[in-house]
């Protein structure tokens, strides 16, 4: 696993971008060729070029953009509520074993319930509209953030916590000064996972419920129309692009806020080394190091210098 991470970390940003663009072009070409060759009926799979043109033209449709805005608002509200609920609850469960043991059975019972199965019940309680979408998005997005928070607390360095306690700091001070900063990268990863889940729930709830406005409503209406496959796929392209942008922004924020995490540190080191090697035309030389016997000599006689 580490070798795979290092291999990916060794790629420069331009190489990663080039490989990503290449993958998209290959997928685009395959879909275009399959449709143009008649292997699949155009009613089922229109040419990728026509779908892309339709997706671009939708940028000038004010009603469609209003629907996308409604989906993004529900996504943002639901994700924000999930963070407000999951982070404090995760800190509580990870810090107080008694509370964790008391609610563990309830959490494990609720977690596997699919959010889309709750659409009829939530619709009866909250009615049709943004409230239903926000409630379902919040429910589905809570779990990754909650469990990542609990896991991050479990991975906190116990020596750092014991050191603060030895200096007389209380439980709250240890939580704010040591545990919360150490858990922050795990929380950020949970938020990134939940952001994708929230977008899926926002669109899926609109499609399945059939009410309100949004990107999912556009896809559902296009599905019912004659020759609406192109519009359905164009809406799917928009959903995928929104997910790609959201994930890219959150990954960038993680790298900016938590550059000390192992994965980001390895990528930065690999890129820095690659840049030096490419600029100088040679492999960077390692600095002077002490051999193991010389280290032992220094430990045995700290008061005098070791021989050459």
mmCIF file of C-alpha atoms in Angstrom:
data_model
loop_
_atom_site.group_PDB
_atom_site.id
_atom_site.type_symbol
_atom_site.label_atom_id
_atom_site.label_comp_id
_atom_site.label_asym_id
_atom_site.label_seq_id
_atom_site.Cartn_x
_atom_site.Cartn_y
_atom_site.Cartn_z
ATOM 1 C CA UNK A 1 0.000 0.000 0.000
ATOM 2 C CA UNK A 2 2.799 2.419 0.875
ATOM 3 C CA UNK A 3 4.550 1.648 -2.409
ATOM 4 C CA UNK A 4 1.363 2.514 -4.298
ATOM 5 C CA UNK A 5 1.017 5.783 -2.369
ATOM 6 C CA UNK A 6 4.624 6.670 -3.084
ATOM 7 C CA UNK A 7 4.192 5.853 -6.757
ATOM 8 C CA UNK A 8 1.208 8.187 -6.975
ATOM 9 C CA UNK A 9 2.973 10.813 -4.871
ATOM 10 C CA UNK A 10 5.902 10.723 -7.292
ATOM 11 C CA UNK A 11 3.696 12.108 -10.054
ATOM 12 C CA UNK A 12 3.836 15.850 -10.567
ATOM 13 C CA UNK A 13 0.614 17.888 -10.764
ATOM 14 C CA UNK A 14 0.948 18.211 -14.529
ATOM 15 C CA UNK A 15 1.383 14.458 -14.915
ATOM 16 C CA UNK A 16 -1.683 13.789 -12.773
ATOM 17 C CA UNK A 17 -3.725 16.274 -14.797
ATOM 18 C CA UNK A 18 -2.511 14.792 -18.086
ATOM 19 C CA UNK A 19 -3.427 11.261 -16.990
ATOM 20 C CA UNK A 20 -6.846 12.420 -15.818
ATOM 21 C CA UNK A 21 -7.543 14.179 -19.113
ATOM 22 C CA UNK A 22 -6.354 11.110 -21.007
ATOM 23 C CA UNK A 23 -8.761 8.869 -19.090
ATOM 24 C CA UNK A 24 -11.673 11.217 -19.815
ATOM 25 C CA UNK A 25 -10.804 11.360 -23.518
ATOM 26 C CA UNK A 26 -10.600 7.566 -23.747
ATOM 27 C CA UNK A 27 -14.002 7.145 -22.095
ATOM 28 C CA UNK A 28 -15.455 9.872 -24.329
ATOM 29 C CA UNK A 29 -14.035 8.217 -27.446
ATOM 30 C CA UNK A 30 -15.365 4.774 -26.514
ATOM 31 C CA UNK A 31 -18.895 6.081 -25.921
ATOM 32 C CA UNK A 32 -18.794 8.070 -29.148
ATOM 33 C CA UNK A 33 -17.541 5.113 -31.195
ATOM 34 C CA UNK A 34 -20.075 2.677 -29.732
ATOM 35 C CA UNK A 35 -22.978 5.003 -30.527
ATOM 36 C CA UNK A 36 -21.764 6.017 -33.988
ATOM 37 C CA UNK A 37 -21.088 2.406 -34.976
ATOM 38 C CA UNK A 38 -24.649 1.431 -34.171
ATOM 39 C CA UNK A 39 -23.701 -1.139 -31.557
ATOM 40 C CA UNK A 40 -26.251 0.483 -29.255
ATOM 41 C CA UNK A 41 -29.399 2.306 -30.332
ATOM 42 C CA UNK A 42 -29.126 6.069 -30.123
ATOM 43 C CA UNK A 43 -32.358 6.119 -28.139
ATOM 44 C CA UNK A 44 -30.462 4.314 -25.388
ATOM 45 C CA UNK A 45 -26.996 5.832 -25.815
ATOM 46 C CA UNK A 46 -26.715 9.055 -27.855
ATOM 47 C CA UNK A 47 -23.240 10.044 -29.092
ATOM 48 C CA UNK A 48 -21.111 11.545 -26.354
ATOM 49 C CA UNK A 49 -20.562 14.673 -28.443
ATOM 50 C CA UNK A 50 -24.306 15.384 -28.587
ATOM 51 C CA UNK A 51 -24.646 14.877 -24.830
ATOM 52 C CA UNK A 52 -21.720 17.220 -24.179
ATOM 53 C CA UNK A 53 -23.148 19.895 -26.502
ATOM 54 C CA UNK A 54 -26.506 19.657 -24.730
ATOM 55 C CA UNK A 55 -24.820 19.938 -21.330
ATOM 56 C CA UNK A 56 -22.987 23.080 -22.467
ATOM 57 C CA UNK A 57 -26.177 24.624 -23.856
ATOM 58 C CA UNK A 58 -27.890 24.122 -20.518
ATOM 59 C CA UNK A 59 -25.618 26.821 -19.083
ATOM 60 C CA UNK A 60 -27.804 29.344 -20.887
ATOM 61 C CA UNK A 61 -31.073 27.937 -19.509
ATOM 62 C CA UNK A 62 -32.112 30.117 -16.569
ATOM 63 C CA UNK A 63 -34.700 27.630 -15.288
ATOM 64 C CA UNK A 64 -32.151 24.813 -15.319
ATOM 65 C CA UNK A 65 -29.584 26.923 -13.457
ATOM 66 C CA UNK A 66 -32.204 27.825 -10.854
ATOM 67 C CA UNK A 67 -32.791 24.111 -10.334
ATOM 68 C CA UNK A 68 -29.055 23.467 -9.943
ATOM 69 C CA UNK A 69 -28.936 26.292 -7.412
ATOM 70 C CA UNK A 70 -31.794 24.706 -5.438
ATOM 71 C CA UNK A 71 -29.937 21.379 -5.363
ATOM 72 C CA UNK A 72 -26.733 23.048 -4.187
ATOM 73 C CA UNK A 73 -28.556 24.964 -1.463
ATOM 74 C CA UNK A 74 -30.104 21.787 -0.100
ATOM 75 C CA UNK A 75 -26.684 20.104 -0.328
ATOM 76 C CA UNK A 76 -24.980 22.928 1.586
ATOM 77 C CA UNK A 77 -27.651 23.131 4.309
ATOM 78 C CA UNK A 78 -27.683 19.369 4.837
ATOM 79 C CA UNK A 79 -23.900 19.073 4.947
ATOM 80 C CA UNK A 80 -23.605 22.005 7.361
ATOM 81 C CA UNK A 81 -26.194 20.467 9.698
ATOM 82 C CA UNK A 82 -24.428 17.104 9.491
ATOM 83 C CA UNK A 83 -21.138 18.737 10.544
ATOM 84 C CA UNK A 84 -22.839 20.614 13.388
ATOM 85 C CA UNK A 85 -24.318 17.350 14.687
ATOM 86 C CA UNK A 86 -21.597 14.802 13.936
ATOM 87 C CA UNK A 87 -18.472 16.627 15.154
ATOM 88 C CA UNK A 88 -19.662 17.408 18.724
ATOM 89 C CA UNK A 89 -21.339 14.011 19.002
ATOM 90 C CA UNK A 90 -18.196 12.262 17.755
ATOM 91 C CA UNK A 91 -16.044 14.154 20.242
ATOM 92 C CA UNK A 92 -18.436 13.157 23.016
ATOM 93 C CA UNK A 93 -18.537 9.480 22.048
ATOM 94 C CA UNK A 94 -14.787 9.319 21.566
ATOM 95 C CA UNK A 95 -14.026 11.058 24.851
ATOM 96 C CA UNK A 96 -16.569 9.484 27.202
ATOM 97 C CA UNK A 97 -16.590 5.653 26.963
ATOM 98 C CA UNK A 98 -19.748 5.396 29.084
ATOM 99 C CA UNK A 99 -21.751 7.483 26.607
ATOM 100 C CA UNK A 100 -20.282 5.548 23.693
ATOM 101 C CA UNK A 101 -21.334 2.236 25.235
ATOM 102 C CA UNK A 102 -24.827 3.584 25.982
ATOM 103 C CA UNK A 103 -25.617 4.749 22.436
ATOM 104 C CA UNK A 104 -23.563 2.275 20.403
ATOM 105 C CA UNK A 105 -26.490 -0.100 19.812
ATOM 106 C CA UNK A 106 -28.729 2.740 18.648
ATOM 107 C CA UNK A 107 -26.061 4.094 16.309
ATOM 108 C CA UNK A 108 -25.433 0.679 14.762
ATOM 109 C CA UNK A 109 -29.199 0.242 14.286
ATOM 110 C CA UNK A 110 -29.713 3.579 12.522
ATOM 111 C CA UNK A 111 -26.562 3.641 10.411
ATOM 112 C CA UNK A 112 -27.506 0.903 7.884
ATOM 113 C CA UNK A 113 -30.952 2.379 7.169
ATOM 114 C CA UNK A 114 -30.968 3.737 3.585
ATOM 115 C CA UNK A 115 -31.946 7.386 3.406
ATOM 116 C CA UNK A 116 -34.029 6.990 0.250
ATOM 117 C CA UNK A 117 -36.238 4.480 2.078
ATOM 118 C CA UNK A 118 -37.181 7.239 4.495
ATOM 119 C CA UNK A 119 -38.517 9.569 1.778
ATOM 120 C CA UNK A 120 -42.223 8.694 2.328
ATOM 121 C CA UNK A 121 -41.962 9.061 6.113
ATOM 122 C CA UNK A 122 -40.008 12.327 5.989
ATOM 123 C CA UNK A 123 -42.392 13.699 3.344
ATOM 124 C CA UNK A 124 -45.353 13.025 5.634
ATOM 125 C CA UNK A 125 -43.650 14.744 8.553
ATOM 126 C CA UNK A 126 -42.066 17.718 6.790
ATOM 127 C CA UNK A 127 -44.076 18.003 3.591
ATOM 128 C CA UNK A 128 -42.679 18.567 0.126
ATOM 129 C CA UNK A 129 -39.859 20.998 -0.347
ATOM 130 C CA UNK A 130 -36.343 21.784 0.707
ATOM 131 C CA UNK A 131 -36.923 20.622 4.289
ATOM 132 C CA UNK A 132 -37.306 16.993 3.192
ATOM 133 C CA UNK A 133 -34.130 17.070 1.109
ATOM 134 C CA UNK A 134 -32.151 18.730 3.881
ATOM 135 C CA UNK A 135 -33.344 16.203 6.467
ATOM 136 C CA UNK A 136 -32.406 13.206 4.312
ATOM 137 C CA UNK A 137 -29.057 14.710 3.320
ATOM 138 C CA UNK A 138 -28.257 15.412 6.956
ATOM 139 C CA UNK A 139 -29.153 11.883 8.019
ATOM 140 C CA UNK A 140 -26.966 10.269 5.342
ATOM 141 C CA UNK A 141 -24.028 12.657 5.803
ATOM 142 C CA UNK A 142 -23.756 12.377 9.581
ATOM 143 C CA UNK A 143 -22.225 8.901 9.682
ATOM 144 C CA UNK A 144 -18.878 9.363 7.860
ATOM 145 C CA UNK A 145 -18.114 12.510 9.852
ATOM 146 C CA UNK A 146 -19.191 10.901 13.129
ATOM 147 C CA UNK A 147 -17.128 7.742 12.766
ATOM 148 C CA UNK A 148 -14.088 9.586 11.408
ATOM 149 C CA UNK A 149 -14.209 11.878 14.439
ATOM 150 C CA UNK A 150 -14.381 8.941 16.847
ATOM 151 C CA UNK A 151 -11.574 7.152 14.988
ATOM 152 C CA UNK A 152 -9.403 10.283 14.972
ATOM 153 C CA UNK A 153 -9.756 10.642 18.736
ATOM 154 C CA UNK A 154 -8.646 7.041 19.139
ATOM 155 C CA UNK A 155 -5.515 7.763 17.071
ATOM 156 C CA UNK A 156 -4.428 10.754 19.181
ATOM 157 C CA UNK A 157 -0.945 10.425 20.662
ATOM 158 C CA UNK A 158 -1.416 9.357 24.311
ATOM 159 C CA UNK A 159 1.988 10.814 25.264
ATOM 160 C CA UNK A 160 0.867 14.314 24.291
ATOM 161 C CA UNK A 161 -2.294 13.963 26.368
ATOM 162 C CA UNK A 162 -0.387 12.622 29.380
ATOM 163 C CA UNK A 163 2.100 15.488 29.117
ATOM 164 C CA UNK A 164 -0.639 18.113 29.328
ATOM 165 C CA UNK A 165 -2.268 16.314 32.238
ATOM 166 C CA UNK A 166 1.081 16.207 34.035
ATOM 167 C CA UNK A 167 1.269 19.994 33.731
ATOM 168 C CA UNK A 168 -2.148 20.332 35.349
ATOM 169 C CA UNK A 169 -4.355 20.863 32.288
ATOM 170 C CA UNK A 170 -7.941 19.689 32.613
ATOM 171 C CA UNK A 171 -10.011 17.450 30.365
ATOM 172 C CA UNK A 172 -11.389 20.303 28.262
ATOM 173 C CA UNK A 173 -7.936 21.831 27.741
ATOM 174 C CA UNK A 174 -6.545 18.468 26.588
ATOM 175 C CA UNK A 175 -9.451 18.114 24.165
ATOM 176 C CA UNK A 176 -8.997 21.584 22.667
ATOM 177 C CA UNK A 177 -5.184 21.670 22.634
ATOM 178 C CA UNK A 178 -4.297 18.109 21.621
ATOM 179 C CA UNK A 179 -7.221 15.894 20.630
ATOM 180 C CA UNK A 180 -9.157 18.303 18.422
ATOM 181 C CA UNK A 181 -6.119 19.429 16.340
ATOM 182 C CA UNK A 182 -5.022 15.806 15.931
ATOM 183 C CA UNK A 183 -8.531 14.757 14.911
ATOM 184 C CA UNK A 184 -9.066 17.645 12.477
ATOM 185 C CA UNK A 185 -7.589 15.831 9.409
ATOM 186 C CA UNK A 186 -9.850 12.843 10.073
ATOM 187 C CA UNK A 187 -12.858 15.163 10.367
ATOM 188 C CA UNK A 188 -11.899 16.834 7.087
ATOM 189 C CA UNK A 189 -11.747 13.455 5.353
ATOM 190 C CA UNK A 190 -15.163 12.578 6.750
ATOM 191 C CA UNK A 191 -16.563 15.871 5.475
ATOM 192 C CA UNK A 192 -15.163 15.168 2.003
ATOM 193 C CA UNK A 193 -16.795 11.731 1.960
ATOM 194 C CA UNK A 194 -20.061 13.152 3.256
ATOM 195 C CA UNK A 195 -20.007 15.916 0.638
ATOM 196 C CA UNK A 196 -20.213 13.318 -2.132
ATOM 197 C CA UNK A 197 -22.936 11.400 -0.287
ATOM 198 C CA UNK A 198 -24.879 14.626 0.260
ATOM 199 C CA UNK A 199 -24.801 15.462 -3.443
ATOM 200 C CA UNK A 200 -25.978 11.958 -4.345
ATOM 201 C CA UNK A 201 -28.843 12.227 -1.831
ATOM 202 C CA UNK A 202 -29.835 15.677 -3.057
ATOM 203 C CA UNK A 203 -30.225 14.505 -6.653
ATOM 204 C CA UNK A 204 -31.672 11.082 -5.772
ATOM 205 C CA UNK A 205 -34.280 12.565 -3.423
ATOM 206 C CA UNK A 206 -35.453 14.930 -6.140
ATOM 207 C CA UNK A 207 -35.685 12.092 -8.676
ATOM 208 C CA UNK A 208 -37.541 9.702 -6.379
ATOM 209 C CA UNK A 209 -39.828 12.205 -4.697
ATOM 210 C CA UNK A 210 -40.879 13.949 -7.900
ATOM 211 C CA UNK A 211 -41.616 17.290 -6.273
ATOM 212 C CA UNK A 212 -39.937 20.657 -5.910
ATOM 213 C CA UNK A 213 -37.144 21.893 -8.118
ATOM 214 C CA UNK A 214 -33.590 20.872 -8.722
ATOM 215 C CA UNK A 215 -31.210 18.951 -10.930
ATOM 216 C CA UNK A 216 -32.911 15.672 -10.037
ATOM 217 C CA UNK A 217 -36.300 17.067 -11.102
ATOM 218 C CA UNK A 218 -34.804 17.988 -14.483
ATOM 219 C CA UNK A 219 -33.484 14.430 -14.904
ATOM 220 C CA UNK A 220 -36.808 12.889 -13.825
ATOM 221 C CA UNK A 221 -38.801 15.052 -16.234
ATOM 222 C CA UNK A 222 -36.407 14.308 -19.090
ATOM 223 C CA UNK A 223 -36.805 10.595 -18.418
ATOM 224 C CA UNK A 224 -40.536 10.858 -18.995
ATOM 225 C CA UNK A 225 -40.171 12.840 -22.222
ATOM 226 C CA UNK A 226 -39.892 11.322 -25.688
ATOM 227 C CA UNK A 227 -36.254 11.069 -26.790
ATOM 228 C CA UNK A 228 -35.214 12.426 -23.426
ATOM 229 C CA UNK A 229 -32.152 10.217 -23.010
ATOM 230 C CA UNK A 230 -29.857 13.000 -24.164
ATOM 231 C CA UNK A 231 -31.211 15.378 -21.521
ATOM 232 C CA UNK A 232 -30.973 12.685 -18.858
ATOM 233 C CA UNK A 233 -27.313 12.080 -19.679
ATOM 234 C CA UNK A 234 -26.651 15.831 -19.864
ATOM 235 C CA UNK A 235 -28.073 16.161 -16.344
ATOM 236 C CA UNK A 236 -25.871 13.291 -15.223
ATOM 237 C CA UNK A 237 -22.853 15.089 -16.693
ATOM 238 C CA UNK A 238 -23.769 18.158 -14.646
ATOM 239 C CA UNK A 239 -24.089 16.079 -11.483
ATOM 240 C CA UNK A 240 -20.697 14.490 -12.128
ATOM 241 C CA UNK A 241 -19.061 17.850 -12.760
ATOM 242 C CA UNK A 242 -20.512 19.265 -9.548
ATOM 243 C CA UNK A 243 -19.138 16.296 -7.624
ATOM 244 C CA UNK A 244 -15.738 16.699 -9.268
ATOM 245 C CA UNK A 245 -15.569 20.401 -8.410
ATOM 246 C CA UNK A 246 -16.688 19.861 -4.807
ATOM 247 C CA UNK A 247 -14.144 17.091 -4.263
ATOM 248 C CA UNK A 248 -11.359 19.130 -5.853
ATOM 249 C CA UNK A 249 -12.078 22.141 -3.644
ATOM 250 C CA UNK A 250 -12.144 20.019 -0.486
ATOM 251 C CA UNK A 251 -8.923 18.189 -1.396
ATOM 252 C CA UNK A 252 -7.220 21.541 -1.995
ATOM 253 C CA UNK A 253 -8.493 22.821 1.356
ATOM 254 C CA UNK A 254 -7.192 19.705 3.133
ATOM 255 C CA UNK A 255 -3.724 20.171 1.663
ATOM 256 C CA UNK A 256 -3.698 23.825 2.694
ATOM 257 C CA UNK A 257 -5.018 23.297 6.208
ATOM 258 C CA UNK A 258 -3.227 20.045 7.109
ATOM 259 C CA UNK A 259 0.108 19.895 5.263
ATOM 260 C CA UNK A 260 1.662 17.805 8.054
ATOM 261 C CA UNK A 261 -0.448 14.706 7.388
ATOM 262 C CA UNK A 262 1.604 11.750 6.043
ATOM 263 C CA UNK A 263 -0.034 11.517 2.616
ATOM 264 C CA UNK A 264 0.279 15.223 1.863
ATOM 265 C CA UNK A 265 3.801 15.359 3.293
ATOM 266 C CA UNK A 266 4.957 12.480 1.060
ATOM 267 C CA UNK A 267 3.448 14.147 -2.000
ATOM 268 C CA UNK A 268 5.146 17.451 -1.197
ATOM 269 C CA UNK A 269 8.495 15.747 -0.593
ATOM 270 C CA UNK A 270 8.264 13.748 -3.809
ATOM 271 C CA UNK A 271 7.328 16.808 -5.832
ATOM 272 C CA UNK A 272 10.116 18.865 -4.308
ATOM 273 C CA UNK A 273 12.702 16.187 -5.003
ATOM 274 C CA UNK A 274 11.417 15.715 -8.531
ATOM 275 C CA UNK A 275 11.578 19.440 -9.191
ATOM 276 C CA UNK A 276 15.174 19.674 -7.991
ATOM 277 C CA UNK A 277 16.239 16.684 -10.049
ATOM 278 C CA UNK A 278 14.535 17.999 -13.170
ATOM 279 C CA UNK A 279 15.989 21.460 -12.747
ATOM 280 C CA UNK A 280 19.588 20.405 -12.131
ATOM 281 C CA UNK A 281 19.724 17.355 -14.381
ATOM 282 C CA UNK A 282 21.041 15.142 -11.559
ATOM 283 C CA UNK A 283 19.730 13.199 -8.620
ATOM 284 C CA UNK A 284 19.848 15.198 -5.370
ATOM 285 C CA UNK A 285 22.662 14.054 -3.123
ATOM 286 C CA UNK A 286 21.980 12.968 0.414
ATOM 287 C CA UNK A 287 23.465 15.000 3.220
ATOM 288 C CA UNK A 288 26.161 13.696 5.574
ATOM 289 C CA UNK A 289 24.970 11.056 8.043
ATOM 290 C CA UNK A 290 26.542 9.291 10.974
ATOM 291 C CA UNK A 291 27.207 5.596 10.674
ATOM 292 C CA UNK A 292 25.740 3.319 13.387
ATOM 293 C CA UNK A 293 29.116 2.748 15.149
ATOM 294 C CA UNK A 294 29.723 6.482 15.352
ATOM 295 C CA UNK A 295 26.277 7.035 16.864
ATOM 296 C CA UNK A 296 27.106 4.443 19.489
ATOM 297 C CA UNK A 297 30.383 6.212 20.250
ATOM 298 C CA UNK A 298 28.552 9.471 20.794
ATOM 299 C CA UNK A 299 26.111 7.836 23.180
ATOM 300 C CA UNK A 300 28.890 6.140 25.160
ATOM 301 C CA UNK A 301 31.024 9.275 25.436
ATOM 302 C CA UNK A 302 28.798 12.359 25.135
ATOM 303 C CA UNK A 303 31.449 14.615 26.584
ATOM 304 C CA UNK A 304 33.999 14.252 23.792
ATOM 305 C CA UNK A 305 33.900 14.142 20.017
ATOM 306 C CA UNK A 306 34.086 10.868 18.145
ATOM 307 C CA UNK A 307 37.170 10.120 16.093
ATOM 308 C CA UNK A 308 37.211 10.530 12.323
#
